[in-house]
Coordinates of C-alpha atoms in Angstrom, one line a residue:
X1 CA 0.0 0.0 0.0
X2 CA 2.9 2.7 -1.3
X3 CA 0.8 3.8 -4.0
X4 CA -2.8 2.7 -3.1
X5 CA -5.4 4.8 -4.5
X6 CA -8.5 5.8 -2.0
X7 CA -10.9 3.7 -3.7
X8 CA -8.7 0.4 -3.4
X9 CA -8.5 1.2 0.5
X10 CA -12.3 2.5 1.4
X11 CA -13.1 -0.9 -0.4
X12 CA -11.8 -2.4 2.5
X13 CA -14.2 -0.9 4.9
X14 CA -17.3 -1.8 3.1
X15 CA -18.9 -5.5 4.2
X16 CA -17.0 -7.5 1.4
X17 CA -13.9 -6.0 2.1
X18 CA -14.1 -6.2 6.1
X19 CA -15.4 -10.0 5.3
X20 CA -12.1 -10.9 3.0
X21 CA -10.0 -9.3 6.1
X22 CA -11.6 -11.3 8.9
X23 CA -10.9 -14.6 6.6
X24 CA -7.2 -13.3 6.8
X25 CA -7.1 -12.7 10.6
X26 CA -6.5 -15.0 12.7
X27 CA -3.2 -16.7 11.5
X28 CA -4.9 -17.6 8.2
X29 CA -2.6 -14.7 6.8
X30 CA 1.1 -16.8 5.9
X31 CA 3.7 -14.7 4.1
X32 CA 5.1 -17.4 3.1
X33 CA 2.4 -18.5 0.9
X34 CA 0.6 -15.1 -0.4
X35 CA 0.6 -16.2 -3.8
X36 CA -0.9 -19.5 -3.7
X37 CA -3.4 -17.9 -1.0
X38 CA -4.4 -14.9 -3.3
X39 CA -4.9 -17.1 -6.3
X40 CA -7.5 -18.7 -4.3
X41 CA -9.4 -15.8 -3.0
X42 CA -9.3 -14.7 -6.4
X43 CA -12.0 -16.9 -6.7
X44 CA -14.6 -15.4 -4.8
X45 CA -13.6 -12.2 -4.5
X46 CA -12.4 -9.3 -6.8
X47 CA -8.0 -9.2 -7.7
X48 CA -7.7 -5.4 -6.6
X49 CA -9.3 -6.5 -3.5
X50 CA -7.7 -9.3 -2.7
X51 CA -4.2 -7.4 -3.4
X52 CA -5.5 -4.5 -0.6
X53 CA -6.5 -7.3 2.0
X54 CA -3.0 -9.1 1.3
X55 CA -1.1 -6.0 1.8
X56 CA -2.8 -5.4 4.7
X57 CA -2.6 -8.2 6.4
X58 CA 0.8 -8.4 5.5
X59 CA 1.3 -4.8 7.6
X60 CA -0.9 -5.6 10.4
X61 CA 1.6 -8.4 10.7
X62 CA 4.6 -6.2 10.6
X63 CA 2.5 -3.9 12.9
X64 CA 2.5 -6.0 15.9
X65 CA 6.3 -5.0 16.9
X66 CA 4.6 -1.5 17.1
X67 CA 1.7 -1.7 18.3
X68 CA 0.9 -4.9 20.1
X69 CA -2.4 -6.9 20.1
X70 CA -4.0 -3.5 18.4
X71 CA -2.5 -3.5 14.8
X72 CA -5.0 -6.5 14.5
X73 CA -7.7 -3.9 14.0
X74 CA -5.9 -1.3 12.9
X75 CA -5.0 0.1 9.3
X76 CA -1.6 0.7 7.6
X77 CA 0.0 2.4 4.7
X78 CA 3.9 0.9 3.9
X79 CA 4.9 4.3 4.9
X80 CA 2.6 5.0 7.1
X81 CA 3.9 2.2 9.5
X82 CA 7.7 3.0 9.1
X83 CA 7.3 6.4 10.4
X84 CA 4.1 5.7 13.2
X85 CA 5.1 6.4 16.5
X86 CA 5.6 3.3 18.4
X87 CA 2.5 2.9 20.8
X88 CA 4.0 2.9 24.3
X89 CA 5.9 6.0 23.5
X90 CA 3.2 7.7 21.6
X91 CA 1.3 7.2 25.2
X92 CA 4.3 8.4 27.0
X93 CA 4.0 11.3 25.1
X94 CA 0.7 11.7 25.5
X95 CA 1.0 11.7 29.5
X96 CA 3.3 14.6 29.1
X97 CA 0.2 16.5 27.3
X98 CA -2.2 15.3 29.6
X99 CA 0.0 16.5 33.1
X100 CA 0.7 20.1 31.0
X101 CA -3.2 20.5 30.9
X102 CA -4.1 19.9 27.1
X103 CA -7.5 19.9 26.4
X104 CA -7.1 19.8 22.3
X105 CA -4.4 19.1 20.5
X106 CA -3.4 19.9 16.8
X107 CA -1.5 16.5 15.5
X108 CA 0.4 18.2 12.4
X109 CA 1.5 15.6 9.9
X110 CA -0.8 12.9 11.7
X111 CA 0.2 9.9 9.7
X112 CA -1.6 6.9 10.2
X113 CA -2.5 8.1 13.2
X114 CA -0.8 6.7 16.2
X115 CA -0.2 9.6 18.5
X116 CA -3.8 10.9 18.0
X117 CA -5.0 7.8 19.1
X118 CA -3.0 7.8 21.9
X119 CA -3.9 11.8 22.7
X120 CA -7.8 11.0 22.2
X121 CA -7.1 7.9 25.2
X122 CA -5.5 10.0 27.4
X123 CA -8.6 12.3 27.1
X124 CA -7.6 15.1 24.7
X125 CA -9.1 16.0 22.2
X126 CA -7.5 15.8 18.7
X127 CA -7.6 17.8 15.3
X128 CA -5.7 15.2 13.0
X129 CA -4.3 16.9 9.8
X130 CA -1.9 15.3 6.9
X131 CA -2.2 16.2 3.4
X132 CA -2.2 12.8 1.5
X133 CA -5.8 11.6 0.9
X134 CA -5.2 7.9 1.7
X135 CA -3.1 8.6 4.8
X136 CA -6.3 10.4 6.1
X137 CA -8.7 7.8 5.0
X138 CA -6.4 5.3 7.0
X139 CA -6.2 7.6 10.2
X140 CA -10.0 8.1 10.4
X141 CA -10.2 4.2 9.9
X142 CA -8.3 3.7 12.7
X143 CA -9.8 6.3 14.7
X144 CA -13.4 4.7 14.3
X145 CA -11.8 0.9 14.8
X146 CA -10.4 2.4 18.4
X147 CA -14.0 4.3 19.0
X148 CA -12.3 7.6 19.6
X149 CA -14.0 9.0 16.7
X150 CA -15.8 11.6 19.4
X151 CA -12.6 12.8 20.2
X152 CA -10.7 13.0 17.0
X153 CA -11.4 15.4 13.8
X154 CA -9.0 14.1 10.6
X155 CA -8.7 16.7 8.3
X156 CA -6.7 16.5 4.7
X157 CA -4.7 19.7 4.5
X158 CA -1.4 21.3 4.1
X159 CA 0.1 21.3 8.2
X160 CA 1.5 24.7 7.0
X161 CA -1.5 26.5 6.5
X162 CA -4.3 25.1 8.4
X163 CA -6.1 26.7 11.3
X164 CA -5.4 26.2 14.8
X165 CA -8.1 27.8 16.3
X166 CA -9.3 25.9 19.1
X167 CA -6.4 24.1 19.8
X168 CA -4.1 24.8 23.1
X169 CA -1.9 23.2 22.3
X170 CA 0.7 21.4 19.2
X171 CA 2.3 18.3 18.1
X172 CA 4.6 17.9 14.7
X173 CA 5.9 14.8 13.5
X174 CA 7.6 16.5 10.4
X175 CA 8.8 13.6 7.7
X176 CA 12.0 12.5 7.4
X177 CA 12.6 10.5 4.6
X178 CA 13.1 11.4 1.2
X179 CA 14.1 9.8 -2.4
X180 CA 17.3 8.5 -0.8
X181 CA 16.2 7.8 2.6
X182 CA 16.3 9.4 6.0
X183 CA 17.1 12.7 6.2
X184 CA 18.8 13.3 9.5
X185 CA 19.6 17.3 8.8
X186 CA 17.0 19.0 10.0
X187 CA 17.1 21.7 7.0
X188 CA 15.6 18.8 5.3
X189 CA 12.4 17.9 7.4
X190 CA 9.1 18.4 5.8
X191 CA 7.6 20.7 6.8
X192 CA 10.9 22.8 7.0
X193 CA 12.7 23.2 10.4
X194 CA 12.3 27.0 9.7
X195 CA 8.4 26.4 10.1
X196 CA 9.2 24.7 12.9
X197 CA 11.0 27.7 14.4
X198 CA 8.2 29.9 13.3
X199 CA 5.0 27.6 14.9
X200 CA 7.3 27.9 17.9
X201 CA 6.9 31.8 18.3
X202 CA 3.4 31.9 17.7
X203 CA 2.4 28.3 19.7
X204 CA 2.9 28.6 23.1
X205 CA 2.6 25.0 23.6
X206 CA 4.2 22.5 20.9
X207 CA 5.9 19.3 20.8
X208 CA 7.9 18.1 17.7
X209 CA 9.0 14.9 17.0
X210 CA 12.7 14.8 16.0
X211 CA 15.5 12.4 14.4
X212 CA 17.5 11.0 17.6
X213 CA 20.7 12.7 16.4
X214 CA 19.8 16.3 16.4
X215 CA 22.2 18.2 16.9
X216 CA 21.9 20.1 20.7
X217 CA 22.9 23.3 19.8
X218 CA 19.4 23.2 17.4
X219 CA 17.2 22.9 20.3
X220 CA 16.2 26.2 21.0
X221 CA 17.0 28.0 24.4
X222 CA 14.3 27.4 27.3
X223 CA 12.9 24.2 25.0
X224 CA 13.0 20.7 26.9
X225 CA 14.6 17.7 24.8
X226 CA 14.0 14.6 25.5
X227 CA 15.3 11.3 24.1
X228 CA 13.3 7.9 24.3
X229 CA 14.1 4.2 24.3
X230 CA 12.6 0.9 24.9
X231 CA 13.9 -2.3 25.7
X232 CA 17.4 -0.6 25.5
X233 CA 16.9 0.7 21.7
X234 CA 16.3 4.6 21.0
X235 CA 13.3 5.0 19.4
X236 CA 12.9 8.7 19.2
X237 CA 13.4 12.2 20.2
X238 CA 11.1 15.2 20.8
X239 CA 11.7 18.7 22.0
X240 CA 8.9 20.5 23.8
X241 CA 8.3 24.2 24.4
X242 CA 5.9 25.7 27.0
X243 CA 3.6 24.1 29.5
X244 CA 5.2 20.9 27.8
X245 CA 8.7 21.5 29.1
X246 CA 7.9 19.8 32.1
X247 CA 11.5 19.6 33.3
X248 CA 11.9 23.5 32.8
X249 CA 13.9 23.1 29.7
X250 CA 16.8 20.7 31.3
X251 CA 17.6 17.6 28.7
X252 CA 15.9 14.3 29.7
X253 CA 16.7 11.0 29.4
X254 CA 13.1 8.7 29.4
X255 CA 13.7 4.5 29.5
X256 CA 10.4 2.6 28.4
X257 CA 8.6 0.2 29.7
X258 CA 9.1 1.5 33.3
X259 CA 8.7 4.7 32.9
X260 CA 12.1 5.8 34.0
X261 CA 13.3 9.2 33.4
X262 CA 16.3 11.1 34.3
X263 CA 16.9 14.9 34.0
X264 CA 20.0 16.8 33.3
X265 CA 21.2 18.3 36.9
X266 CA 24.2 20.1 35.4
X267 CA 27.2 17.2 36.0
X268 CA 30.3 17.0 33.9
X269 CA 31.8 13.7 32.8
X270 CA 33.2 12.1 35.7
X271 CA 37.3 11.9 35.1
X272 CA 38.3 8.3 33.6
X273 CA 40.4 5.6 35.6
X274 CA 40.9 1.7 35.6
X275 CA 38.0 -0.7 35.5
X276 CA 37.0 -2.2 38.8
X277 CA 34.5 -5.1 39.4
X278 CA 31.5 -3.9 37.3
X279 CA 31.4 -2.1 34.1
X280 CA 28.1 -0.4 33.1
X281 CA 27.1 -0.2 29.8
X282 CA 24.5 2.9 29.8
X283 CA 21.1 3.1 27.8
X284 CA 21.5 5.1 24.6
X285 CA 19.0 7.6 25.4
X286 CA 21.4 8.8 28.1
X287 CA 24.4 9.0 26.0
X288 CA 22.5 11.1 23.4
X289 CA 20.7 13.1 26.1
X290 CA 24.4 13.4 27.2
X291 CA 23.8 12.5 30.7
X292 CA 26.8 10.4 31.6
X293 CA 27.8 12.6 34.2
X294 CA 24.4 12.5 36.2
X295 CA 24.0 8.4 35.8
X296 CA 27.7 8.5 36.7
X297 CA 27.1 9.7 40.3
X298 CA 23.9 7.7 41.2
X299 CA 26.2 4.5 40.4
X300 CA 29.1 6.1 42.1
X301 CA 30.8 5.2 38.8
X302 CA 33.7 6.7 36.5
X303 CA 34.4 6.3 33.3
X304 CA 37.0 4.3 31.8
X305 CA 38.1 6.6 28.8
X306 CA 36.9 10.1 28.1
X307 CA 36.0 9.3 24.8
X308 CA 33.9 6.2 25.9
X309 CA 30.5 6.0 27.0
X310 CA 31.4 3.0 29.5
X311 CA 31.0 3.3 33.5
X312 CA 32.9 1.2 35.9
X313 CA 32.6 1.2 40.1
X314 CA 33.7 -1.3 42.4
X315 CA 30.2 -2.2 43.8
X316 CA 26.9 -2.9 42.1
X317 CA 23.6 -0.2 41.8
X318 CA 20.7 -1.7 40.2
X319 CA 19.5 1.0 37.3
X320 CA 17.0 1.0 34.6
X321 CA 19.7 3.3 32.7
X322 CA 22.4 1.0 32.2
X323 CA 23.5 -3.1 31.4
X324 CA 25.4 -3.8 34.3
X325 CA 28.8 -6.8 34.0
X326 CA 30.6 -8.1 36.5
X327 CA 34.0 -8.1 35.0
X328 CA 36.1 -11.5 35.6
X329 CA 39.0 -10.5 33.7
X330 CA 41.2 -7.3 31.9
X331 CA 43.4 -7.5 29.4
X332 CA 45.1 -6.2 26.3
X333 CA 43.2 -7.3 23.0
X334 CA 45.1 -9.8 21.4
X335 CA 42.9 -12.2 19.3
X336 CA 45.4 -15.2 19.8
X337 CA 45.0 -14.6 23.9
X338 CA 41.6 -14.7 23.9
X339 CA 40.6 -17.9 21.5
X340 CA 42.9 -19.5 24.2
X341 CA 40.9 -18.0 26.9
X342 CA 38.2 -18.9 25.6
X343 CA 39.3 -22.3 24.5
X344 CA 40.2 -23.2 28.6
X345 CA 37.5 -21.6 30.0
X346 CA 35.3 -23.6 27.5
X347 CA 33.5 -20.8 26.7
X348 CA 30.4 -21.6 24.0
X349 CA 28.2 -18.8 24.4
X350 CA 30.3 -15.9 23.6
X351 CA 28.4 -12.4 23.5
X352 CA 30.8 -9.8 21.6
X353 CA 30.3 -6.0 22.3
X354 CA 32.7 -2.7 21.4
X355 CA 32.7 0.2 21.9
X356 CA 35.7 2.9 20.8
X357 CA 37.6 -0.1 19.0
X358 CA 37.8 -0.8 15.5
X359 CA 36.4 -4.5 14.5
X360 CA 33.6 -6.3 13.8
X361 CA 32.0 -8.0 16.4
X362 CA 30.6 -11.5 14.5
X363 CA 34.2 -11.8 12.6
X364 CA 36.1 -11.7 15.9
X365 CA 33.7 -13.7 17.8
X366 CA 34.3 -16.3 14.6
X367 CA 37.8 -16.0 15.2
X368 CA 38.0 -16.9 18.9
X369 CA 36.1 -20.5 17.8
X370 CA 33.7 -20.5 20.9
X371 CA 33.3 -24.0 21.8
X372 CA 31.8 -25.7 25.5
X373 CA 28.9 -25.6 28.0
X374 CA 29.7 -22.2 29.2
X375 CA 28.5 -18.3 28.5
X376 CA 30.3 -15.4 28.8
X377 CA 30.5 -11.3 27.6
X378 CA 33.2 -10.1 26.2
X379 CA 33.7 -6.4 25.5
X380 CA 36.3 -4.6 24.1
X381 CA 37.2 -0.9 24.3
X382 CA 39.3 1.7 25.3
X383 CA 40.3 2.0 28.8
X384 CA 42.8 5.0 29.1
X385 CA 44.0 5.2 26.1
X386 CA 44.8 1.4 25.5
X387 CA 42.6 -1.2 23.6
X388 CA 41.2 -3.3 26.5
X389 CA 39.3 -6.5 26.4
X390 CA 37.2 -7.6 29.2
X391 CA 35.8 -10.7 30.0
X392 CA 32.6 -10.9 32.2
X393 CA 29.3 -11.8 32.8
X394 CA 26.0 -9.9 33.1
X395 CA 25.5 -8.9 36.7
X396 CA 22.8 -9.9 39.2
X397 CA 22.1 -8.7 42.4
X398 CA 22.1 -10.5 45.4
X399 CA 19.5 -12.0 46.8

């Protein structure tokens, strides 16, 4: 559904159409075997159809990573589902409007409609605009399929010109991707980050949905930035202005499912020294949020390198913001050392990290021939200066 014209999509939402997509739920959808399965509902039902109900139960499929149980009911464009908001943060986010007061929300460049439907949960009411015809067919599909439709208005127009009368307060999800991809310079968002500078003097309130690797000095003074992950990958980042800067503008680090979230309190990097027992391996959203410094002092931790996002103490903190290892062993990375290590130890479960060091992972791990009943971590990095490898083992509290 790239190209899908409206009238190949609204036919499935009338009975025939809704009738070919239940036959499809269940499991009775196999990727595997699309064509043999689409030559026989070509059978009894019309071939544009039957290549609309494929593709979308080939997205609902694809959809569950996003958005659970729901993307069973829900509707998809190819696009539309690479660039929706992943459920539990767009409720996240949705939280943050909710505790700021929001009674209506403009959703600029709604998409498919994820974070509205997440707004409209949370109690707020939702104008939904986007200017392709078949994205807003498939946002008001999904609105009605959730039974928000009392809460949410879709409307096709251009983001750049519609009124916002009404609405107290904004959230942009500006698109990304062009001909050759992502675009991770701002300059090239659409709409422009220039409109997005502009909506920000005249909206007191707005949220917009950024690439994970903006650049700080972009975020505007007195605006809050906050980077998101879950299950220890970042999924996004979003800088909010007004009512919405609930931290008063200070960066913030947020770790899904928990919610866990850490604020900037002004630290610097901690100075660098030796690894001790445990080496701390923090979340990503705290390295881009660039809050080493404040994780670094509620684990009592240093760094090992100042050019290396690792943290080492000599005792163990639980934390949602960082993989903690208990390190066994430190020494200098030589390949023929470690397959011998390795080879003693009978080591057969070998997980390989890096960071700061300049090799691939899967050939190295090749290279050391793992081989025995036993697991271990090994990581290798810079540790003052030196390439360092370190042998270890995930740690677990005691008790």
């Amino acid at each position: 559904m790239g190209c899908v014209e409206i009238g190949d999509f609204t036919a499935l939402l009338e009975p025939v159409g809704q009738e070919l997509l239940t036959e499809l739920s269940g499991g009775a959808y196999a990727e595997a075997a699309a064509l043999s399965l689409a030559s026989k509902l070509r059978d009894r039902y019309p071939a544009p159809l039957v290549a609309t109900a494929l593709t979308q139960a080939r997205l609902r499929s694809h959809a569950e990573a996003k958005f659970g149980s729901a993307a069973a009911t829900m509707y998809f464009t190819a696009q539309g589902l690479e660039q929706a908001t992943r459920r539990s943060v767009a409720e996240w986010r949705a939280r943050r409007y909710a505790s700021a007061g929001v009674r209506r929300v403009a959703d600029l460049c709604c998409g498919i409609g994820g974070d509205a439907l997440a707004f409209a949960a949370a109690g707020i009411d939702v104008l939904a605009v986007d200017r392709d015809p078949v994205t807003c067919a498939v946002a008001e599909a999904n609105v009605r399929a959730a039974r928000l439709a009392d809460r949410v208005e879709v409307r096709c127009a251009d983001v750049t010109k519609v009124a916002l009368d009404g609405c107290d307060a904004v959230f942009l999800d500006p698109a990304r991707r062009g001909d050759r991809g992502r675009v991770f310079d701002p300059a090239g968002y659409s709409p422009t980050w220039g409109f997005v500078l502009e909506l920000a003097e005249r909206v007191e309130e707005l949220g917009v949905k950024v690439a994970p690797g903006i650049p700080h000095e972009l975020v505007p003074d007195g605006a809050e930035p906050e980077w998101v992950s879950e299950r220890g990958e970042v999924k996004e980042a979003g800088i909010y202005f007004g009512r919405l800067a609930l931290a008063g503008g200070r960066r913030r680090a947020t770790v899904l499912p928990g919610p866990w979230t850490m604020v900037a309190r002004g630290i610097g990097d901690p100075e660098p020294g030796p690894v001790q027992r445990y080496l701390y391996e923090p979340d990503g959203a705290v390295i881009r949020a660039r809050l080493i410094g404040e994780l670094a002092q509620d684990l009592e931790a240093r760094t090992v390198d100042k050019t290396i996002a690792y943290l080492t103490g000599d005792h163990l903190v639980e934390t949602p913001f960082a993989s903690a290892y208990e390190i066994t062993d430190v020494l200098p990375f030589h390949v023929k050392q470690l397959r011998a290590m390795v080879a003693e130890r009978g080591i057969g479960v070998l997980t390989v990290k890096k960071r700061g060091a300049d090799m691939d992972p899967a050939v190295l791990r090749k290279q050391l021939r793992p081989a025995g009943p036993n697991s271990a971590v090994l990581i290798v990095t810079r540790v003052l200066g030196a390439h360092i490898a370190l042998l270890g083992q995930p740690a677990r509290p005691s008790g």
